[in-house]
Short mmCIF file of C-alpha atoms and ligand atoms in Angstrom, two decimals:
data_model
loop_
_atom_site.label_atom_id
_atom_site.label_comp_id
_atom_site.label_asym_id
_atom_site.label_seq_id
_atom_site.Cartn_x
_atom_site.Cartn_y
_atom_site.Cartn_z
CA MET A 528 -31.40 8.89 28.97
CA PRO A 529 -30.51 7.54 32.45
CA SER A 530 -29.48 10.06 35.06
CA LEU A 531 -26.54 9.70 37.39
CA PRO A 532 -25.31 11.82 40.30
CA PRO A 533 -22.21 14.00 39.86
CA PRO A 534 -19.55 13.60 38.72
CA TRP A 535 -20.83 10.66 36.64
CA ASP A 536 -23.59 12.66 34.99
CA ASP A 537 -20.92 14.78 33.33
CA TYR A 538 -19.22 11.70 31.85
CA LEU A 539 -22.54 10.51 30.54
CA ARG A 540 -23.08 13.83 28.79
CA ARG A 541 -19.58 13.79 27.28
CA ILE A 542 -20.13 10.28 25.93
CA GLU A 543 -23.33 11.42 24.30
CA LEU A 544 -21.55 14.37 22.67
CA ALA A 545 -18.49 12.42 21.47
CA ALA A 546 -17.93 12.86 17.75
CA SER A 547 -15.44 10.10 17.02
CA ALA A 548 -14.30 6.68 18.11
CA GLN A 549 -11.01 8.22 19.28
CA GLU A 550 -12.87 10.58 21.54
CA LEU A 551 -14.77 7.60 22.99
CA ASP A 552 -11.55 5.70 23.54
CA ALA A 553 -10.13 8.63 25.45
CA LEU A 554 -13.25 8.85 27.62
CA GLU A 555 -13.22 5.16 28.28
CA HIS A 556 -9.63 5.46 29.40
CA GLU A 557 -10.47 8.42 31.61
CA LEU A 558 -13.14 6.34 33.34
CA PHE A 559 -11.84 2.80 33.32
CA GLY A 560 -8.07 3.21 32.91
CA ARG A 561 -6.37 0.51 34.97
CA LYS A 562 -4.50 2.86 37.28
CA ALA A 563 -6.00 6.33 37.15
CA GLY A 564 -9.49 5.80 35.68
CA ALA A 565 -12.02 7.84 37.71
CA LEU A 566 -14.32 4.86 38.26
CA THR A 567 -11.46 2.48 38.88
CA VAL A 568 -10.17 4.78 41.61
CA ALA A 569 -13.63 5.30 43.15
CA LEU A 570 -14.30 1.55 43.24
CA GLY A 571 -10.86 1.00 44.75
CA THR A 572 -11.63 3.27 47.72
CA LEU A 573 -14.88 1.45 48.61
CA GLY A 574 -13.05 -0.97 50.87
CA ALA A 575 -11.92 1.83 53.17
CA LEU A 576 -15.43 3.14 53.82
CA SER A 577 -17.61 2.44 56.85
CA VAL A 578 -20.34 -0.17 56.53
CA ASP A 579 -23.07 2.48 56.29
CA GLU A 580 -21.27 4.47 53.65
CA LYS A 581 -20.57 1.35 51.72
CA LYS A 582 -24.28 0.59 51.59
CA VAL A 583 -24.90 3.91 49.85
CA GLN A 584 -21.79 4.18 47.68
CA GLY A 585 -21.57 0.54 46.59
CA PRO A 586 -24.83 0.33 44.62
CA LEU A 587 -24.38 3.87 43.36
CA LEU A 588 -20.99 3.15 41.84
CA ASN A 589 -22.19 -0.13 40.39
CA THR A 590 -25.09 1.62 38.69
CA ALA A 591 -22.73 4.30 37.38
CA LYS A 592 -20.41 1.62 36.03
CA GLN A 593 -23.25 -0.19 34.33
CA GLU A 594 -24.78 2.94 32.82
CA LEU A 595 -21.50 4.36 31.60
CA THR A 596 -20.49 1.04 30.03
CA ASN A 597 -23.85 0.84 28.25
CA ALA A 598 -23.60 4.43 27.10
CA LEU A 599 -20.11 3.84 25.67
CA MET A 600 -21.26 0.73 23.86
CA SER A 601 -24.34 2.22 22.29
CA LYS A 602 -22.53 5.40 21.29
CA ARG A 603 -19.80 3.36 19.66
CA LYS A 604 -22.38 1.43 17.65
CA ASN A 605 -24.08 4.64 16.76
CA LEU A 606 -20.92 6.26 15.48
CA SER A 607 -19.94 3.33 13.30
CA GLN A 608 -23.43 3.18 11.78
CA THR A 609 -23.56 6.85 10.91
CA SER A 610 -20.23 6.64 9.17
CA TRP A 611 -21.49 3.78 6.97
CA GLN A 612 -24.80 5.50 6.36
CA SER A 613 -23.18 8.70 5.30
CA LEU A 614 -20.93 6.78 2.94
CA GLU A 615 -23.93 5.12 1.33
CA THR A 616 -26.21 8.11 1.08
CA ASP A 617 -24.19 11.32 0.89
CA ASP A 618 -20.86 10.38 -0.57
CA THR A 619 -20.16 9.55 -4.13
CA LEU A 620 -16.73 8.55 -5.24
CA ASP A 621 -14.79 11.64 -6.24
CA VAL A 622 -12.57 10.51 -9.10
CA SER A 623 -10.87 13.87 -9.36
CA LEU A 624 -9.59 13.56 -5.80
CA ASP A 625 -5.82 13.97 -5.51
CA LEU A 626 -4.25 10.76 -4.30
CA PRO A 627 -1.50 11.06 -1.74
CA GLU A 628 1.75 11.78 -3.53
CA LYS A 629 3.56 8.64 -4.62
CA GLU A 630 6.83 8.19 -2.83
CA HIS A 631 9.82 7.55 -5.03
CA GLY A 632 12.74 5.74 -3.49
CA HIS A 633 16.32 6.51 -4.37
CA LEU A 634 19.69 4.85 -4.11
CA HIS A 635 21.29 4.73 -0.71
CA PRO A 636 23.60 7.78 -0.31
CA ILE A 637 26.65 5.50 -0.34
CA HIS A 638 25.71 3.93 -3.67
CA GLU A 639 24.67 7.23 -5.15
CA PHE A 640 28.11 8.56 -4.23
CA MET A 641 29.87 5.51 -5.67
CA GLU A 642 28.18 6.15 -9.02
CA LYS A 643 29.38 9.74 -8.93
CA ILE A 644 32.92 8.54 -8.11
CA GLU A 645 32.90 6.24 -11.15
CA GLU A 646 31.80 9.13 -13.31
CA VAL A 647 34.44 11.57 -12.03
CA PHE A 648 37.32 9.07 -12.34
CA GLY A 649 35.91 7.81 -15.61
CA ARG A 650 36.38 11.28 -17.05
CA MET A 651 40.03 11.10 -15.97
CA GLY A 652 40.48 7.84 -17.86
CA PHE A 653 40.16 5.37 -14.98
CA ASP A 654 38.68 1.94 -15.64
CA SER A 655 36.29 0.66 -12.97
CA ALA A 656 37.04 -2.83 -11.63
CA ARG A 657 35.39 -5.11 -9.08
CA GLY A 658 36.78 -7.86 -6.88
CA PRO A 659 35.54 -10.49 -4.43
CA GLU A 660 34.83 -9.76 -0.78
CA ILE A 661 36.07 -13.19 0.29
CA GLU A 662 39.71 -13.10 -0.68
CA SER A 663 42.78 -15.30 -0.34
CA GLU A 664 45.45 -14.37 2.15
CA GLU A 665 47.73 -14.24 -0.88
CA ASN A 666 45.87 -11.38 -2.60
CA ASN A 667 44.76 -9.57 0.53
CA PHE A 668 48.19 -9.63 2.20
CA ASN A 669 51.15 -11.53 0.69
CA LYS A 670 51.27 -10.03 -2.78
CA LEU A 671 50.78 -6.59 -1.29
CA ASN A 672 54.11 -7.00 0.47
CA ILE A 673 52.43 -7.33 3.87
CA PRO A 674 54.71 -9.64 5.85
CA ALA A 675 53.31 -12.57 7.83
CA ASP A 676 54.01 -10.81 11.13
CA HIS A 677 52.43 -7.47 10.19
CA PRO A 678 49.94 -6.33 12.86
CA ALA A 679 47.22 -5.80 10.25
CA ARG A 680 46.94 -9.57 9.97
CA ASP A 681 46.25 -9.88 13.65
CA SER A 682 42.95 -11.59 14.30
CA GLN A 683 41.91 -8.37 16.07
CA ASP A 684 41.57 -6.67 12.72
CA THR A 685 40.77 -9.43 10.28
CA PHE A 686 37.75 -11.67 9.92
CA TRP A 687 39.08 -15.08 8.91
CA ILE A 688 36.71 -17.40 7.10
CA SER A 689 36.20 -20.58 9.06
CA GLY A 690 36.22 -23.72 6.98
CA MET A 691 38.03 -21.99 4.11
CA LYS A 692 41.76 -22.27 4.46
CA ASP A 693 43.75 -19.03 4.17
CA HIS A 694 40.77 -16.88 3.25
CA VAL A 695 39.59 -13.63 4.82
CA LEU A 696 36.85 -11.07 4.39
CA ARG A 697 38.97 -8.56 2.53
CA THR A 698 40.29 -5.91 4.89
CA HIS A 699 40.69 -3.38 2.07
CA THR A 700 40.05 -3.04 -1.65
CA SER A 701 43.81 -3.22 -2.33
CA ASN A 702 43.29 -6.89 -3.27
CA VAL A 703 41.88 -5.55 -6.53
CA GLN A 704 45.19 -3.79 -7.31
CA ILE A 705 46.75 -7.24 -7.39
CA ARG A 706 43.99 -8.85 -9.42
CA TYR A 707 43.90 -6.02 -11.93
CA ALA A 708 47.67 -5.58 -12.29
CA GLN A 709 48.10 -9.31 -12.98
CA LYS A 710 45.58 -9.19 -15.81
CA HIS A 711 46.38 -5.88 -17.47
CA LYS A 712 49.54 -4.67 -19.15
CA PRO A 713 50.68 -1.20 -18.13
CA PRO A 714 50.11 1.63 -18.68
CA PHE A 715 46.71 1.55 -16.94
CA ARG A 716 44.48 3.50 -14.58
CA MET A 717 41.86 1.77 -12.53
CA ILE A 718 39.58 2.30 -9.59
CA CYS A 719 37.67 -0.23 -7.53
CA LEU A 720 34.70 0.44 -5.27
CA GLY A 721 33.38 -1.98 -2.72
CA LYS A 722 32.82 -3.29 0.76
CA VAL A 723 35.62 -4.14 3.17
CA TYR A 724 35.57 -5.69 6.64
CA ARG A 725 37.47 -5.09 9.87
CA LYS A 726 36.92 -5.80 13.53
CA ASP A 727 36.28 -2.17 14.40
CA SER A 728 33.23 -0.34 15.68
CA ASP A 729 32.70 3.23 16.88
CA ALA A 730 31.48 6.62 15.57
CA THR A 731 34.07 6.69 12.78
CA HIS A 732 34.67 2.92 12.30
CA SER A 733 32.28 0.18 11.32
CA PRO A 734 33.01 -3.57 10.89
CA MET A 735 31.85 -3.17 7.29
CA PHE A 736 32.55 -0.07 5.29
CA HIS A 737 33.26 1.00 1.73
CA GLN A 738 36.48 1.93 0.04
CA LEU A 739 37.56 3.53 -3.18
CA GLU A 740 40.82 2.04 -4.41
CA GLY A 741 42.81 3.57 -7.23
CA MET A 742 45.95 2.64 -9.11
CA MET A 743 47.78 4.30 -11.97
CA ILE A 744 50.86 2.72 -13.53
CA GLY A 745 52.90 4.21 -16.35
CA LYS A 746 56.41 5.10 -17.46
CA ASP A 747 56.86 8.24 -15.41
CA VAL A 748 53.82 8.50 -13.17
CA SER A 749 54.84 10.51 -10.10
CA LEU A 750 53.67 11.63 -6.67
CA ALA A 751 52.79 14.97 -8.23
CA ASN A 752 50.38 13.16 -10.58
CA MET A 753 48.91 11.34 -7.61
CA LYS A 754 48.32 14.54 -5.69
CA ALA A 755 46.74 16.19 -8.71
CA VAL A 756 44.40 13.26 -9.43
CA MET A 757 43.33 12.90 -5.81
CA GLU A 758 42.79 16.58 -5.11
CA THR A 759 40.89 17.10 -8.36
CA ALA A 760 38.60 14.18 -7.63
CA VAL A 761 37.92 15.12 -4.01
CA ARG A 762 37.25 18.76 -4.91
CA GLU A 763 34.73 17.65 -7.48
CA LEU A 764 33.14 15.03 -5.24
CA ILE A 765 32.99 16.84 -1.92
CA ASP A 766 33.76 20.52 -2.03
CA HIS A 767 35.55 22.81 -4.47
CA ASN A 768 37.14 24.63 -1.55
CA ALA A 769 38.30 21.46 0.20
CA GLU A 770 41.38 21.85 2.37
CA PHE A 771 43.86 18.97 2.64
CA ARG A 772 46.70 17.98 4.88
CA TRP A 773 49.31 15.48 3.70
CA ARG A 774 51.23 13.38 6.21
CA THR A 775 53.66 10.56 5.79
CA GLY A 776 52.11 7.18 6.51
CA PHE A 777 53.20 3.58 6.40
CA PHE A 778 51.63 0.92 4.19
CA PRO A 779 53.84 -2.00 3.14
CA PHE A 780 52.59 -1.81 -0.46
CA VAL A 781 53.70 1.77 -1.11
CA GLU A 782 56.98 3.63 -0.75
CA PRO A 783 56.90 6.44 0.12
CA GLY A 784 53.50 6.23 1.82
CA LEU A 785 51.21 9.14 2.65
CA GLU A 786 47.95 9.85 4.37
CA MET A 787 45.56 12.52 3.23
CA ASP A 788 43.42 14.34 5.76
CA MET A 789 40.56 16.58 4.87
CA ARG A 790 39.35 19.46 6.93
CA TRP A 791 35.92 19.09 8.53
CA ARG A 792 33.48 21.54 6.95
CA GLY A 793 31.18 23.67 9.04
CA ASP A 794 30.78 23.33 12.78
CA GLU A 795 33.93 21.73 14.18
CA SER A 796 32.25 20.72 17.44
CA LYS A 797 30.23 18.23 15.37
CA SER A 798 33.33 16.32 14.28
CA ARG A 799 34.27 13.44 16.55
CA GLU A 800 37.88 13.43 15.37
CA GLY A 801 38.60 17.13 15.49
CA LYS A 802 39.38 19.48 12.64
CA TRP A 803 41.07 16.95 10.38
CA LEU A 804 39.67 13.60 9.36
CA GLU A 805 41.88 11.01 7.69
CA ILE A 806 40.19 9.99 4.47
CA CYS A 807 42.86 8.18 2.51
CA GLY A 808 46.08 6.19 2.50
CA CYS A 809 48.25 6.38 -0.60
CA GLY A 810 51.73 6.43 -2.06
CA MET A 811 54.02 5.18 -4.81
CA THR A 812 53.49 1.49 -5.50
CA HIS A 813 56.22 -0.61 -3.89
CA PRO A 814 58.52 -2.34 -6.45
CA ASN A 815 57.81 -5.69 -4.75
CA VAL A 816 54.10 -5.31 -5.51
CA LEU A 817 54.81 -4.65 -9.18
CA LYS A 818 57.13 -7.68 -9.26
CA ASN A 819 54.47 -9.84 -7.58
CA CYS A 820 52.10 -8.91 -10.39
CA GLY A 821 54.61 -9.65 -13.16
CA ILE A 822 55.37 -5.99 -13.90
CA ASP A 823 59.00 -4.88 -14.23
CA PRO A 824 59.62 -2.15 -11.62
CA ASN A 825 62.59 -0.91 -13.61
CA LYS A 826 60.31 0.02 -16.48
CA TRP A 827 57.08 0.93 -14.74
CA GLN A 828 56.07 2.99 -11.76
CA GLY A 829 52.93 4.51 -10.35
CA PHE A 830 50.74 5.25 -7.40
CA ALA A 831 47.85 3.75 -5.48
CA PHE A 832 45.32 5.15 -3.04
CA GLY A 833 42.52 3.87 -0.82
CA PHE A 834 39.75 6.22 0.36
CA GLY A 835 37.14 5.54 3.02
CA ILE A 836 33.88 6.36 1.28
CA GLU A 837 31.78 6.85 4.42
CA ARG A 838 34.35 9.29 5.73
CA MET A 839 34.19 11.33 2.54
CA LEU A 840 30.42 11.45 2.86
CA MET A 841 30.64 12.35 6.54
CA ILE A 842 32.66 15.41 5.58
CA LYS A 843 30.51 16.23 2.57
CA HIS A 844 27.27 16.23 4.54
CA GLN A 845 28.68 16.91 8.02
CA ILE A 846 27.45 13.64 9.44
CA PRO A 847 28.85 13.08 12.93
CA ASP A 848 28.38 9.30 13.23
CA LEU A 849 28.98 6.85 10.41
CA ARG A 850 26.66 4.26 11.93
CA LEU A 851 23.75 6.42 10.71
CA PHE A 852 24.46 5.10 7.20
CA TYR A 853 23.49 1.59 8.21
CA SER A 854 20.58 2.25 10.57
CA GLY A 855 17.98 2.16 7.78
CA ASP A 856 16.30 5.14 9.46
CA LEU A 857 14.17 6.93 6.84
CA ARG A 858 14.45 10.23 8.69
CA PHE A 859 18.16 10.08 7.88
CA LEU A 860 17.95 8.57 4.39
CA LYS A 861 15.25 10.94 3.13
CA GLN A 862 17.59 13.89 3.54
CA PHE A 863 19.58 12.85 0.49
N1 LIG B 2086 44.62 -0.27 1.83
C1 LIG B 2086 44.93 0.82 2.69
C2 LIG B 2086 43.94 0.81 3.86
O1 LIG B 2086 42.93 0.19 3.75
C3 LIG B 2086 44.82 2.14 1.99
C4 LIG B 2086 45.84 2.29 0.90
C5 LIG B 2086 45.52 1.97 -0.39
C6 LIG B 2086 47.07 2.81 1.20
C7 LIG B 2086 46.45 2.14 -1.40
C8 LIG B 2086 48.02 2.98 0.20
C9 LIG B 2086 47.69 2.65 -1.09
O2 LIG B 2086 44.16 1.42 4.88
#
């Protein structure tokens, strides 16, 4: 084994004793790292030495560099050989060895929740409908009694489809009320789950999110029925002790209109919107909407509601930022 003066002799010894490639990598970095490697630094200071000192130090450092590089190389070769040798001679394949546990995926929490919603409303007699995400202005707005000058149509809120006249990315699932009510004779109960799109983006709004729409039409369906259906469902889906707050709200397709807030569970400082989070708009279906769907408002009446699914989940699991749902981060998704 070559000998070197201190401190390089110590490095040589450590290379000889290294037990793994990682250890060698670390040593190599310690010596030759571009900024702080011990040899890199020593070589860098050569220029500042006197001519006499340079004559001594120059060759010494060059020898050290050469020897240490050789030592690293041969040790590396050595290590890789012994690992192959030991595999060939000592190791036999152990068939009883436990393989790492297989990971099973699961549905995204939003879709898992949507399945649960279908089940809960299904038990209450609600049919589950679907509708398109690219929708005509007619079904998304006009037939829902939303006048042409209503601010919700403003291009700030709505994604219009270029090249497709009078079509939008649906801004809510209420388009499915129209589609369903035109095809089915009352009495009926239906829900619709799906994606909706709005030009909105912050901790509690995303340009794409999911809604749960519901509609129940019958001879004497009332606001009291609506409240009972909604509270029963939310208690079952989120929390049996859920606390609600009802406020009046305006939506052109219901009269009277209401908004349902739910109380944040757990630590209130984690909620970005304070104690109460709005989770739903609802109300008694406007007679004009029934008429637009060919249903006689003098014979039939009922209610409709539209929940934000992410918001329900945010309360259920106390998630402070809805953008976490779309990040694809496994550390988040694996918690469900
Ligand atoms: N469509 C409304 C929204 O997206 C919610 C709503 C649905 C309100 C049904 C009343 C009745 O905000």
